[in-house]
Amino acid sequence: MHAADDTRSRYLTDENATLALGAQLAAAMQPGMTVFLEGDLGAGKTTLTRGILRGMGFAGRVKSPTYTLVEPYAVSNLNLYHFDLYRFQDPMEWVDAGFRDYFNPHSICLIEWADKAAGLLPTADWTIRLEPFADGRNIEIQAHTEHGKACLAQLAPTP
């Protein structure tokens, strides 16, 4: 069970609300973070990532890394890596892909389908769960590390 200050939950009415929350998250995120994005196909993980990148000032195209496995983005002096491990059949594919070096104090790593590399990834600072509900989606953000808790504390409380 997580303490209330370690979790934030919201209902997002539409894509624009998801993008706006992404921009808010961008303001709270810091280099060195690892974030797991959870939700079924079409839940809004890439839309949220697009909102985060827009909030960081990235104006280019943001696409799903389903086939490339990782999409890198350079924003100022920060590298953001958006991973999608959906196609992995074995956790050792993570090791074989050589992605370990992407996780460093100067980058932010967002990972979809992190369970496909179970036991090989760093501890998530945040886990963000998206679940379609009615015409929008529910979102829950849980902090798992002290770094993640400090960043989460920068977010405005749930309305």
XYZ file of C-alpha atoms in Angstrom:
159
model
C 0.000 0.000 0.000
C 1.328 3.441 -0.846
C 0.960 6.528 1.287
C -1.318 9.193 -0.200
C 1.652 11.491 -0.841
C 3.298 8.749 -2.956
C 0.359 8.497 -5.389
C -1.625 10.884 -7.575
C -4.790 9.879 -9.441
C -6.867 11.800 -11.979
C -9.541 11.393 -14.568
C -8.547 12.831 -17.927
C -11.510 13.731 -20.110
C -9.790 13.571 -23.496
C -6.521 13.663 -25.440
C -5.998 17.362 -24.679
C -6.256 16.673 -20.943
C -3.682 13.881 -21.334
C -1.310 16.214 -23.189
C -1.805 18.909 -20.530
C -1.002 16.463 -17.723
C 2.105 15.401 -19.656
C 3.255 19.032 -19.657
C 2.683 19.212 -15.890
C 4.675 16.019 -15.405
C 7.508 17.437 -17.516
C 7.834 20.350 -15.099
C 8.210 17.904 -12.181
C 10.590 15.439 -13.854
C 14.344 15.531 -13.382
C 17.289 13.935 -15.167
C 18.061 10.417 -14.027
C 14.409 9.352 -13.778
C 13.081 5.998 -14.891
C 9.328 5.904 -15.519
C 7.259 2.829 -16.302
C 4.172 3.513 -18.447
C 1.474 0.871 -17.970
C -1.792 0.327 -19.779
C -3.331 -1.709 -22.547
C -2.809 -0.939 -26.209
C -4.427 2.405 -26.980
C -4.539 3.531 -23.329
C -2.679 6.783 -24.064
C 0.942 6.023 -23.157
C 2.390 7.618 -26.294
C -0.015 10.571 -26.019
C 1.196 11.171 -22.467
C 4.806 10.927 -23.674
C 4.010 13.502 -26.383
C 2.639 15.820 -23.673
C 5.782 15.353 -21.568
C 8.022 16.156 -24.524
C 5.936 19.200 -25.498
C 6.156 20.371 -21.883
C 9.948 20.098 -22.121
C 9.962 22.247 -25.255
C 10.330 19.541 -27.913
C 8.466 20.626 -31.059
C 9.281 17.718 -33.396
C 7.336 14.591 -34.233
C 6.679 12.160 -31.376
C 5.892 8.634 -32.482
C 5.342 5.285 -30.845
C 8.500 3.163 -30.567
C 6.573 -0.082 -31.119
C 8.738 -1.156 -34.062
C 11.972 0.701 -33.305
C 11.913 -0.341 -29.600
C 13.287 3.082 -28.576
C 12.787 6.632 -29.805
C 15.462 9.087 -28.591
C 14.728 12.801 -28.118
C 17.231 15.555 -27.345
C 15.775 18.446 -25.362
C 18.280 21.107 -24.263
C 20.999 19.178 -22.408
C 18.686 16.255 -21.672
C 18.153 12.992 -23.513
C 14.733 11.425 -23.180
C 14.341 7.819 -24.324
C 10.898 6.359 -24.971
C 10.996 2.557 -24.987
C 8.306 0.104 -26.048
C 9.140 -3.481 -25.107
C 5.820 -4.957 -26.248
C 7.453 -7.176 -28.865
C 10.007 -8.722 -26.486
C 9.510 -12.462 -26.050
C 12.252 -12.953 -23.447
C 13.680 -10.530 -20.846
C 17.198 -11.278 -22.129
C 16.310 -9.368 -25.310
C 16.804 -6.277 -23.128
C 20.420 -7.235 -22.504
C 20.984 -8.175 -26.146
C 19.619 -4.800 -27.330
C 22.276 -2.932 -25.307
C 19.857 -0.413 -23.796
C 21.436 -0.399 -20.324
C 23.694 2.584 -21.158
C 20.670 4.786 -21.867
C 19.945 4.848 -18.134
C 22.191 7.491 -16.628
C 22.009 10.678 -14.525
C 21.612 12.825 -17.660
C 18.598 11.123 -19.209
C 14.955 10.336 -18.569
C 13.724 6.911 -19.639
C 10.031 6.215 -20.247
C 9.306 2.506 -20.681
C 6.145 0.904 -22.013
C 5.658 -2.802 -21.230
C 8.492 -2.820 -18.663
C 7.318 -6.235 -17.442
C 8.804 -7.706 -20.651
C 12.280 -7.005 -19.187
C 11.376 -7.918 -15.619
C 14.295 -7.988 -13.221
C 16.700 -6.289 -15.633
C 15.511 -2.671 -15.504
C 16.408 -0.108 -12.864
C 13.804 0.537 -10.183
C 11.143 2.880 -11.506
C 11.016 6.301 -9.888
C 7.405 6.484 -11.077
C 4.906 4.017 -12.422
C 2.167 5.688 -14.440
C -0.936 3.572 -15.119
C -3.436 4.645 -17.762
C -6.811 2.974 -18.096
C -9.578 3.947 -20.521
C -12.734 4.930 -18.670
C -15.950 6.371 -20.125
C -14.872 8.832 -22.847
C -11.471 9.520 -21.253
C -8.999 7.688 -19.074
C -8.021 7.285 -15.452
C -4.380 7.832 -14.601
C -2.462 6.895 -11.474
C 1.106 7.952 -10.755
C 2.984 6.108 -8.014
C 6.399 7.117 -6.727
C 8.701 4.268 -5.702
C 11.993 5.995 -4.856
C 12.986 9.032 -2.831
C 13.873 10.800 -6.097
C 10.450 9.901 -7.488
C 8.679 11.059 -4.334
C 10.480 14.410 -4.416
C 9.494 14.917 -8.059
C 5.901 13.842 -7.426
C 5.654 16.323 -4.568
C 6.143 19.097 -7.160
C 2.859 18.190 -8.866
C -0.252 20.058 -7.915
C -2.559 17.951 -5.727
C -5.317 16.054 -7.476
C -8.329 18.330 -7.959
